[in-house]
PDB file of C-alpha atoms and ligand atoms in Angstrom:
ATOM      1  CA  MET A 136       3.292  -4.130   9.249  1.00  0.00           C
ATOM      2  CA  SER A 137       6.826  -4.414  10.746  1.00  0.00           C
ATOM      3  CA  GLY A 138       8.199  -5.556   7.786  1.00  0.00           C
ATOM      4  CA  LYS A 139       9.340  -4.250   4.678  1.00  0.00           C
ATOM      5  CA  GLY A 140       8.116  -6.090   2.137  1.00  0.00           C
ATOM      6  CA  SER A 141       4.206  -5.415   1.164  1.00  0.00           C
ATOM      7  CA  LEU A 142       1.476  -8.079   1.874  1.00  0.00           C
ATOM      8  CA  PHE A 143      -1.052  -8.343  -0.774  1.00  0.00           C
ATOM      9  CA  VAL A 144      -4.344 -10.210  -0.363  1.00  0.00           C
ATOM     10  CA  VAL A 145      -6.151 -11.785  -3.835  1.00  0.00           C
ATOM     11  CA  SER A 146      -9.521 -13.223  -3.763  1.00  0.00           C
ATOM     12  CA  ALA A 147     -11.998 -14.165  -6.244  1.00  0.00           C
ATOM     13  CA  PRO A 148     -14.865 -16.930  -6.926  1.00  0.00           C
ATOM     14  CA  SER A 149     -13.627 -20.139  -7.572  1.00  0.00           C
ATOM     15  CA  GLY A 150     -12.536 -20.119 -11.445  1.00  0.00           C
ATOM     16  CA  THR A 151     -11.929 -16.566 -12.107  1.00  0.00           C
ATOM     17  CA  GLY A 152      -8.653 -17.143 -12.859  1.00  0.00           C
ATOM     18  CA  LYS A 153      -6.597 -15.879  -9.511  1.00  0.00           C
ATOM     19  CA  THR A 154      -4.323 -18.948  -9.435  1.00  0.00           C
ATOM     20  CA  THR A 155      -3.523 -18.599 -13.256  1.00  0.00           C
ATOM     21  CA  ALA A 156      -3.381 -14.689 -12.784  1.00  0.00           C
ATOM     22  CA  VAL A 157      -1.042 -14.827  -9.672  1.00  0.00           C
ATOM     23  CA  ASP A 158       1.399 -17.227 -10.945  1.00  0.00           C
ATOM     24  CA  ALA A 159       2.016 -14.963 -13.680  1.00  0.00           C
ATOM     25  CA  LEU A 160       2.247 -12.007 -11.848  1.00  0.00           C
ATOM     26  CA  VAL A 161       4.636 -13.421  -9.502  1.00  0.00           C
ATOM     27  CA  ALA A 162       6.657 -14.807 -12.643  1.00  0.00           C
ATOM     28  CA  ARG A 163       6.905 -11.228 -13.766  1.00  0.00           C
ATOM     29  CA  VAL A 164       7.315  -9.044 -10.694  1.00  0.00           C
ATOM     30  CA  PRO A 165      11.031  -9.842  -9.003  1.00  0.00           C
ATOM     31  CA  GLY A 166      10.735 -10.179  -4.872  1.00  0.00           C
ATOM     32  CA  LEU A 167       7.296 -11.312  -5.334  1.00  0.00           C
ATOM     33  CA  GLU A 168       6.090 -14.395  -3.965  1.00  0.00           C
ATOM     34  CA  ARG A 169       2.976 -16.553  -3.556  1.00  0.00           C
ATOM     35  CA  SER A 170       2.217 -17.699  -0.336  1.00  0.00           C
ATOM     36  CA  ARG A 171       1.754 -21.478  -0.182  1.00  0.00           C
ATOM     37  CA  SER A 172      -1.296 -22.341   2.147  1.00  0.00           C
ATOM     38  CA  TYR A 173      -1.936 -25.459   4.307  1.00  0.00           C
ATOM     39  CA  THR A 174      -4.975 -27.646   3.162  1.00  0.00           C
ATOM     40  CA  SER A 175      -6.803 -30.646   4.505  1.00  0.00           C
ATOM     41  CA  ARG A 176      -7.971 -30.961   0.594  1.00  0.00           C
ATOM     42  CA  PRO A 177      -6.641 -33.759  -1.462  1.00  0.00           C
ATOM     43  CA  PRO A 178      -4.364 -32.958  -4.493  1.00  0.00           C
ATOM     44  CA  ARG A 179      -5.803 -33.194  -7.503  1.00  0.00           C
ATOM     45  CA  PRO A 180      -4.006 -34.915 -10.053  1.00  0.00           C
ATOM     46  CA  SER A 181      -2.105 -32.028 -11.587  1.00  0.00           C
ATOM     47  CA  GLU A 182      -0.964 -30.663  -8.199  1.00  0.00           C
ATOM     48  CA  ARG A 183       2.169 -31.325  -6.117  1.00  0.00           C
ATOM     49  CA  ASP A 184       2.702 -30.948  -2.480  1.00  0.00           C
ATOM     50  CA  GLY A 185       4.786 -28.081  -1.399  1.00  0.00           C
ATOM     51  CA  VAL A 186       4.475 -26.267  -4.821  1.00  0.00           C
ATOM     52  CA  ASP A 187       0.428 -25.677  -4.916  1.00  0.00           C
ATOM     53  CA  TYR A 188      -0.223 -25.993  -1.512  1.00  0.00           C
ATOM     54  CA  HIS A 189       1.392 -28.281   1.436  1.00  0.00           C
ATOM     55  CA  PHE A 190      -1.279 -30.682   1.800  1.00  0.00           C
ATOM     56  CA  VAL A 191      -1.719 -31.982   5.443  1.00  0.00           C
ATOM     57  CA  ASP A 192      -4.530 -34.536   6.972  1.00  0.00           C
ATOM     58  CA  ARG A 193      -7.347 -32.902   8.601  1.00  0.00           C
ATOM     59  CA  ALA A 194      -6.225 -33.864  12.200  1.00  0.00           C
ATOM     60  CA  ARG A 195      -2.868 -32.173  11.451  1.00  0.00           C
ATOM     61  CA  PHE A 196      -4.299 -29.117   9.946  1.00  0.00           C
ATOM     62  CA  GLU A 197      -6.846 -28.970  13.647  1.00  0.00           C
ATOM     63  CA  SER A 198      -3.785 -29.604  15.624  1.00  0.00           C
ATOM     64  CA  MET A 199      -1.404 -26.965  13.992  1.00  0.00           C
ATOM     65  CA  ARG A 200      -5.052 -24.219  14.048  1.00  0.00           C
ATOM     66  CA  ASP A 201      -5.189 -24.954  17.806  1.00  0.00           C
ATOM     67  CA  ALA A 202      -1.666 -24.055  18.488  1.00  0.00           C
ATOM     68  CA  GLY A 203      -2.720 -20.799  17.057  1.00  0.00           C
ATOM     69  CA  GLU A 204       0.047 -21.486  14.121  1.00  0.00           C
ATOM     70  CA  PHE A 205      -2.401 -19.622  11.453  1.00  0.00           C
ATOM     71  CA  LEU A 206      -2.317 -15.916  10.641  1.00  0.00           C
ATOM     72  CA  GLU A 207      -5.829 -16.984   8.981  1.00  0.00           C
ATOM     73  CA  TRP A 208      -7.814 -20.154   8.157  1.00  0.00           C
ATOM     74  CA  ALA A 209     -11.189 -21.116   6.686  1.00  0.00           C
ATOM     75  CA  ASP A 210     -13.579 -23.793   5.645  1.00  0.00           C
ATOM     76  CA  VAL A 211     -13.990 -23.556   1.784  1.00  0.00           C
ATOM     77  CA  PHE A 212     -16.168 -26.082   0.251  1.00  0.00           C
ATOM     78  CA  GLY A 213     -16.010 -28.586   3.165  1.00  0.00           C
ATOM     79  CA  HIS A 214     -12.088 -28.368   3.158  1.00  0.00           C
ATOM     80  CA  LEU A 215      -9.761 -26.564   5.648  1.00  0.00           C
ATOM     81  CA  TYR A 216      -7.025 -23.829   4.097  1.00  0.00           C
ATOM     82  CA  GLY A 217      -4.864 -21.810   6.104  1.00  0.00           C
ATOM     83  CA  THR A 218      -1.596 -19.333   5.974  1.00  0.00           C
ATOM     84  CA  ARG A 219       0.985 -20.217   8.235  1.00  0.00           C
ATOM     85  CA  ALA A 220       2.088 -17.098  10.065  1.00  0.00           C
ATOM     86  CA  ILE A 221       5.562 -17.795  10.388  1.00  0.00           C
ATOM     87  CA  ASP A 222       6.209 -18.034   6.763  1.00  0.00           C
ATOM     88  CA  THR A 223       4.458 -14.923   5.934  1.00  0.00           C
ATOM     89  CA  ARG A 224       6.254 -13.156   8.937  1.00  0.00           C
ATOM     90  CA  GLN A 225       9.535 -14.436   7.822  1.00  0.00           C
ATOM     91  CA  ARG A 226       9.537 -13.777   3.918  1.00  0.00           C
ATOM     92  CA  LEU A 227       8.032  -9.907   4.534  1.00  0.00           C
ATOM     93  CA  ASP A 228      10.732  -9.276   7.343  1.00  0.00           C
ATOM     94  CA  ALA A 229      13.572 -10.607   4.859  1.00  0.00           C
ATOM     95  CA  GLY A 230      12.312  -7.493   2.432  1.00  0.00           C
ATOM     96  CA  ARG A 231       9.910 -10.007  -0.039  1.00  0.00           C
ATOM     97  CA  SER A 232       6.378  -9.014  -0.797  1.00  0.00           C
ATOM     98  CA  LEU A 233       3.939 -11.782  -0.776  1.00  0.00           C
ATOM     99  CA  VAL A 234       0.894 -12.684  -2.469  1.00  0.00           C
ATOM    100  CA  LEU A 235      -1.532 -14.536  -0.467  1.00  0.00           C
ATOM    101  CA  VAL A 236      -4.621 -16.088  -2.636  1.00  0.00           C
ATOM    102  CA  ILE A 237      -7.200 -16.347   0.083  1.00  0.00           C
ATOM    103  CA  ASP A 238     -10.930 -16.525   0.387  1.00  0.00           C
ATOM    104  CA  VAL A 239     -13.039 -13.502   1.490  1.00  0.00           C
ATOM    105  CA  GLN A 240     -13.333 -15.168   4.976  1.00  0.00           C
ATOM    106  CA  GLY A 241      -9.811 -15.237   5.230  1.00  0.00           C
ATOM    107  CA  ALA A 242      -8.921 -11.762   4.271  1.00  0.00           C
ATOM    108  CA  ARG A 243     -11.119 -10.654   6.334  1.00  0.00           C
ATOM    109  CA  GLN A 244      -8.716 -12.307   9.237  1.00  0.00           C
ATOM    110  CA  VAL A 245      -5.674 -10.939   7.432  1.00  0.00           C
ATOM    111  CA  ARG A 246      -6.865  -7.245   7.162  1.00  0.00           C
ATOM    112  CA  GLU A 247      -7.581  -6.952  11.106  1.00  0.00           C
ATOM    113  CA  LEU A 248      -4.156  -8.609  11.833  1.00  0.00           C
ATOM    114  CA  GLU A 249      -2.267  -6.739   9.184  1.00  0.00           C
ATOM    115  CA  PRO A 250      -3.660  -3.352   8.515  1.00  0.00           C
ATOM    116  CA  GLY A 251      -1.161  -2.481   5.973  1.00  0.00           C
ATOM    117  CA  ALA A 252      -2.437  -5.549   3.605  1.00  0.00           C
ATOM    118  CA  VAL A 253      -3.554  -4.616   0.201  1.00  0.00           C
ATOM    119  CA  GLY A 254      -6.737  -6.381  -1.173  1.00  0.00           C
ATOM    120  CA  ILE A 255      -7.200  -7.165  -4.622  1.00  0.00           C
ATOM    121  CA  PHE A 256     -10.752  -8.604  -5.465  1.00  0.00           C
ATOM    122  CA  LEU A 257     -10.773 -10.517  -8.961  1.00  0.00           C
ATOM    123  CA  LEU A 258     -13.924 -10.563 -10.990  1.00  0.00           C
ATOM    124  CA  PRO A 259     -14.581 -12.539 -13.813  1.00  0.00           C
ATOM    125  CA  PRO A 260     -16.293 -10.511 -16.654  1.00  0.00           C
ATOM    126  CA  SER A 261     -19.721 -12.590 -15.974  1.00  0.00           C
ATOM    127  CA  PRO A 262     -21.467 -15.377 -14.064  1.00  0.00           C
ATOM    128  CA  ALA A 263     -21.489 -17.227 -17.611  1.00  0.00           C
ATOM    129  CA  VAL A 264     -17.633 -16.735 -18.476  1.00  0.00           C
ATOM    130  CA  LEU A 265     -17.287 -18.192 -14.513  1.00  0.00           C
ATOM    131  CA  GLU A 266     -19.295 -21.263 -15.105  1.00  0.00           C
ATOM    132  CA  GLU A 267     -17.525 -21.644 -18.333  1.00  0.00           C
ATOM    133  CA  ARG A 268     -13.755 -21.521 -16.796  1.00  0.00           C
ATOM    134  CA  LEU A 269     -15.268 -23.819 -13.828  1.00  0.00           C
ATOM    135  CA  ARG A 270     -16.391 -26.460 -16.567  1.00  0.00           C
ATOM    136  CA  ARG A 271     -13.395 -26.032 -18.375  1.00  0.00           C
ATOM    137  CA  ARG A 272     -10.232 -26.128 -15.477  1.00  0.00           C
ATOM    138  CA  PRO A 273      -8.102 -29.264 -16.585  1.00  0.00           C
ATOM    139  CA  GLY A 274      -7.430 -31.464 -13.854  1.00  0.00           C
ATOM    140  CA  ASP A 275     -10.831 -30.507 -12.142  1.00  0.00           C
ATOM    141  CA  ARG A 276     -13.720 -32.659 -13.375  1.00  0.00           C
ATOM    142  CA  LEU A 277     -16.443 -30.965 -11.244  1.00  0.00           C
ATOM    143  CA  THR A 278     -19.672 -32.228 -10.711  1.00  0.00           C
ATOM    144  CA  GLU A 279     -22.730 -30.670 -11.937  1.00  0.00           C
ATOM    145  CA  ALA A 280     -23.653 -30.389  -7.951  1.00  0.00           C
ATOM    146  CA  GLU A 281     -20.180 -28.668  -7.311  1.00  0.00           C
ATOM    147  CA  ILE A 282     -20.406 -26.562 -10.214  1.00  0.00           C
ATOM    148  CA  ARG A 283     -23.837 -25.397  -8.958  1.00  0.00           C
ATOM    149  CA  ARG A 284     -22.188 -25.046  -5.521  1.00  0.00           C
ATOM    150  CA  ARG A 285     -19.340 -22.862  -6.367  1.00  0.00           C
ATOM    151  CA  LEU A 286     -21.845 -20.564  -8.500  1.00  0.00           C
ATOM    152  CA  SER A 287     -23.745 -20.112  -5.267  1.00  0.00           C
ATOM    153  CA  VAL A 288     -20.966 -19.119  -3.329  1.00  0.00           C
ATOM    154  CA  ALA A 289     -20.021 -16.941  -5.914  1.00  0.00           C
ATOM    155  CA  ARG A 290     -22.837 -14.928  -5.615  1.00  0.00           C
ATOM    156  CA  ARG A 291     -22.319 -14.947  -2.106  1.00  0.00           C
ATOM    157  CA  GLU A 292     -18.666 -13.560  -2.274  1.00  0.00           C
ATOM    158  CA  VAL A 293     -19.163 -11.024  -5.126  1.00  0.00           C
ATOM    159  CA  ARG A 294     -20.632  -9.458  -2.490  1.00  0.00           C
ATOM    160  CA  HIS A 295     -17.678  -8.811  -0.418  1.00  0.00           C
ATOM    161  CA  VAL A 296     -15.647  -6.653  -3.491  1.00  0.00           C
ATOM    162  CA  GLU A 297     -15.974  -3.084  -1.698  1.00  0.00           C
ATOM    163  CA  GLU A 298     -14.022  -4.587   1.452  1.00  0.00           C
ATOM    164  CA  TYR A 299     -11.121  -4.689  -1.065  1.00  0.00           C
ATOM    165  CA  ASP A 300      -8.726  -1.689  -2.070  1.00  0.00           C
ATOM    166  CA  TYR A 301      -8.731  -2.937  -5.749  1.00  0.00           C
ATOM    167  CA  VAL A 302     -10.817  -4.530  -7.922  1.00  0.00           C
ATOM    168  CA  VAL A 303      -9.611  -6.276 -11.335  1.00  0.00           C
ATOM    169  CA  VAL A 304     -11.736  -7.798 -13.993  1.00  0.00           C
ATOM    170  CA  ASN A 305      -9.857 -10.975 -15.229  1.00  0.00           C
ATOM    171  CA  ASP A 306     -11.031 -10.708 -19.262  1.00  0.00           C
ATOM    172  CA  ALA A 307      -7.750 -11.192 -21.165  1.00  0.00           C
ATOM    173  CA  LEU A 308      -5.246 -12.805 -19.081  1.00  0.00           C
ATOM    174  CA  GLU A 309      -2.683 -10.312 -20.128  1.00  0.00           C
ATOM    175  CA  ASP A 310      -4.614  -7.105 -19.311  1.00  0.00           C
ATOM    176  CA  CYS A 311      -5.428  -9.063 -15.996  1.00  0.00           C
ATOM    177  CA  VAL A 312      -1.752  -9.694 -15.064  1.00  0.00           C
ATOM    178  CA  GLU A 313      -0.905  -5.820 -16.481  1.00  0.00           C
ATOM    179  CA  ARG A 314      -3.090  -4.332 -14.082  1.00  0.00           C
ATOM    180  CA  LEU A 315      -1.960  -6.298 -11.041  1.00  0.00           C
ATOM    181  CA  ARG A 316       1.521  -5.608 -11.900  1.00  0.00           C
ATOM    182  CA  CYS A 317       0.219  -1.812 -11.774  1.00  0.00           C
ATOM    183  CA  ILE A 318      -1.257  -2.337  -8.307  1.00  0.00           C
ATOM    184  CA  VAL A 319       1.987  -4.092  -7.099  1.00  0.00           C
ATOM    185  CA  GLY A 320       4.422  -1.597  -8.191  1.00  0.00           C
ATOM    186  CA  ALA A 321       1.878   1.503  -7.180  1.00  0.00           C
ATOM    187  CA  GLU A 322       2.050   0.164  -3.561  1.00  0.00           C
ATOM    188  CA  HIS A 323       6.019  -0.285  -3.569  1.00  0.00           C
ATOM    189  CA  GLN A 324       5.925   3.312  -4.192  1.00  0.00           C
ATOM    190  CA  SER A 325       3.651   4.033  -1.013  1.00  0.00           C
ATOM    191  CA  TRP A 326       4.903   5.471   2.150  1.00  0.00           C
ATOM    192  CA  ARG A 327       4.200   2.381   3.858  1.00  0.00           C
ATOM    193  CA  ALA A 328       7.079   0.407   1.504  1.00  0.00           C
ATOM    194  CA  ALA A 329       9.272   3.589   0.618  1.00  0.00           C
ATOM    195  CA  GLY A 330       9.037   5.690   3.266  1.00  0.00           C
ATOM    196  CA  ASP A 331      12.185   4.739   4.924  1.00  0.00           C
ATOM    197  CA  ALA A 332      14.478   5.226   1.870  1.00  0.00           C
ATOM    198  CA  ALA A 333      12.493   8.366   1.192  1.00  0.00           C
ATOM    199  CA  ARG A 334      13.304   9.648   4.742  1.00  0.00           C
ATOM    200  CA  ALA A 335      16.687   8.932   4.568  1.00  0.00           C
ATOM    201  CA  ILE A 336      17.087  10.834   1.564  1.00  0.00           C
ATOM    202  CA  THR A 337      15.042  14.143   2.332  1.00  0.00           C
ATOM    203  CA  ALA A 338      17.189  13.692   6.112  1.00  0.00           C
ATOM    204  CA  SER A 339      20.447  13.681   3.858  1.00  0.00           C
ATOM    205  CA  PHE A 340      19.138  17.453   2.523  1.00  0.00           C
ATOM    206  CA  GLY A 341      19.711  18.837   6.186  1.00  0.00           C
ATOM    207  CA  GLU A 342      17.657  21.545   7.786  1.00  0.00           C
ATOM    208  CA  PRO A 343      15.626  23.745   5.953  1.00  0.00           C
ATOM    209  CA  ASP A 344      17.382  27.165   7.337  1.00  0.00           C
ATOM    210  CA  GLY A 345      20.881  24.955   7.787  1.00  0.00           C
ATOM    211  CA  GLY A 346      23.161  27.342   6.152  1.00  0.00           C
ATOM    212  CA  ALA A 347      25.541  25.226   3.552  1.00  0.00           C
ATOM    213  CA  ALA A 348      24.626  22.396   2.043  1.00  0.00           C
ATOM    214  CA  PRO A 349      25.579  19.432   3.893  1.00  0.00           C
ATOM    215  CA  TRP A 350      26.405  17.083   1.104  1.00  0.00           C
ATOM    216  CA  ARG A 351      29.203  19.575  -0.206  1.00  0.00           C
TER     217      ARG A 351
HETATM  218  P1  ADP B 289      -9.191 -20.036  -9.694  1.00  0.00           P
HETATM  219  O1  ADP B 289      -7.741 -20.229  -9.156  1.00  0.00           O
HETATM  220  O2  ADP B 289      -9.723 -18.727  -9.534  1.00  0.00           O
HETATM  221  O3  ADP B 289     -10.049 -21.119  -9.388  1.00  0.00           O
HETATM  222  P2  ADP B 289      -8.009 -20.905 -12.254  1.00  0.00           P
HETATM  223  O4  ADP B 289      -6.798 -19.904 -12.323  1.00  0.00           O
HETATM  224  O5  ADP B 289      -7.816 -22.223 -11.769  1.00  0.00           O
HETATM  225  O6  ADP B 289      -9.342 -20.215 -11.151  1.00  0.00           O
HETATM  226  O7  ADP B 289      -8.314 -21.006 -13.669  1.00  0.00           O
HETATM  227  C1  ADP B 289      -9.696 -21.406 -13.716  1.00  0.00           C
HETATM  228  C2  ADP B 289      -9.587 -21.804 -15.564  1.00  0.00           C
HETATM  229  O8  ADP B 289      -9.628 -20.311 -16.256  1.00  0.00           O
HETATM  230  C3  ADP B 289      -8.448 -22.375 -15.996  1.00  0.00           C
HETATM  231  O9  ADP B 289      -8.668 -23.676 -16.952  1.00  0.00           O
HETATM  232  C4  ADP B 289      -7.214 -21.481 -16.150  1.00  0.00           C
HETATM  233  O10 ADP B 289      -6.649 -21.810 -17.718  1.00  0.00           O
HETATM  234  C5  ADP B 289      -8.625 -20.147 -17.231  1.00  0.00           C
HETATM  235  N1  ADP B 289      -8.486 -18.670 -17.229  1.00  0.00           N
HETATM  236  C6  ADP B 289      -7.814 -17.982 -16.180  1.00  0.00           C
HETATM  237  N2  ADP B 289      -7.870 -16.817 -16.637  1.00  0.00           N
HETATM  238  C7  ADP B 289      -8.466 -17.013 -17.776  1.00  0.00           C
HETATM  239  C8  ADP B 289      -8.835 -15.571 -18.653  1.00  0.00           C
HETATM  240  N3  ADP B 289      -7.959 -14.428 -18.457  1.00  0.00           N
HETATM  241  N4  ADP B 289      -9.453 -16.021 -19.733  1.00  0.00           N
HETATM  242  C9  ADP B 289      -9.796 -17.281 -20.219  1.00  0.00           C
HETATM  243  N5  ADP B 289      -9.692 -18.327 -19.419  1.00  0.00           N
HETATM  244  C10 ADP B 289      -8.755 -18.023 -18.334  1.00  0.00           C
HETATM  245  P1  5GP B 290      -8.981 -24.363  -4.479  1.00  0.00           P
HETATM  246  O1  5GP B 290      -9.345 -25.691  -3.327  1.00  0.00           O
HETATM  247  O2  5GP B 290      -9.962 -24.432  -5.644  1.00  0.00           O
HETATM  248  O3  5GP B 290      -7.398 -24.498  -4.483  1.00  0.00           O
HETATM  249  O4  5GP B 290      -9.300 -23.277  -3.476  1.00  0.00           O
HETATM  250  C1  5GP B 290     -10.357 -23.114  -3.251  1.00  0.00           C
HETATM  251  C2  5GP B 290     -10.635 -21.603  -2.605  1.00  0.00           C
HETATM  252  O5  5GP B 290     -10.059 -21.617  -1.258  1.00  0.00           O
HETATM  253  C3  5GP B 290     -10.171 -20.620  -3.200  1.00  0.00           C
HETATM  254  O6  5GP B 290     -11.179 -19.314  -2.993  1.00  0.00           O
HETATM  255  C4  5GP B 290      -8.819 -20.061  -2.700  1.00  0.00           C
HETATM  256  O7  5GP B 290      -8.940 -18.795  -2.242  1.00  0.00           O
HETATM  257  C5  5GP B 290      -9.176 -20.663  -1.153  1.00  0.00           C
HETATM  258  N1  5GP B 290      -8.046 -20.706  -0.532  1.00  0.00           N
HETATM  259  C6  5GP B 290      -6.822 -21.244  -0.490  1.00  0.00           C
HETATM  260  N2  5GP B 290      -5.879 -21.298   0.262  1.00  0.00           N
HETATM  261  C7  5GP B 290      -6.308 -20.345   1.009  1.00  0.00           C
HETATM  262  C8  5GP B 290      -5.979 -20.072   2.227  1.00  0.00           C
HETATM  263  O8  5GP B 290      -4.910 -20.278   2.933  1.00  0.00           O
HETATM  264  N3  5GP B 290      -6.822 -19.362   3.441  1.00  0.00           N
HETATM  265  C9  5GP B 290      -8.085 -19.282   2.677  1.00  0.00           C
HETATM  266  N4  5GP B 290      -8.951 -18.506   3.719  1.00  0.00           N
HETATM  267  N5  5GP B 290      -8.287 -19.707   1.668  1.00  0.00           N
HETATM  268  C10 5GP B 290      -7.388 -20.296   0.814  1.00  0.00           C
END
């Protein structure tokens, strides 16, 4: 990564609470933003264009994809989703840190292109809790078949948990958000993110056998 901001990738089975947890996280950490994906999925009643997603029709998505505009993209539950490369790059270069909330296929593509990206997998406490959250999600009345499908995809997705750097269980929301905040805080102190500032300080000490202290 050439930018100064850190790139975080959060994946979790649908219904785990990743949108809820990441929204709470970005509200709490200055300089951290959630990336806004493009999708061909129609908006849910509670969703707004440009806030939850950039909603585009399938033809427009495909032409953006074919023009190479996406850092990553995937077909999830029959709809296309993607992260626009230029949006990500501009924010990171401006020193802001970014969270991509994307599925496991997209996360794999980001890992290949941005080896410094930090992967976080959110797990629900159990399959039963996941099912309950899927059923209770407001503004998203899923049919029985859709719930079965999401649970079956979840069974596949959780097998990828070890491809990520961190795993966080979303049991109590506050605890989950606090764990995410700790991961972001630690990453901001990594060599990748804090190295330039640290090197400037160490350089200001001068050479080990350099005689008089240069700061005097
Ligand atoms: P996702 O983005 O992973 O599909 P959402 O953020 O939409 O999931 O959350 C799914 C549902 O679960 C929502 O109704 C949300 O309020 C609820 N939820 C999220 N986190 C928790 C939690 N820690 N405890 C209880 N309910 C939660
Ligand atoms: P939903 O339609 O419920 O908002 O999201 C469905 C799934 O699509 C979730 O697993 C979510 O992480 C994934 N998703 C959302 N945006 C993107 C994206 O830009 N790229 C990829 N690969 N997946 C995405």
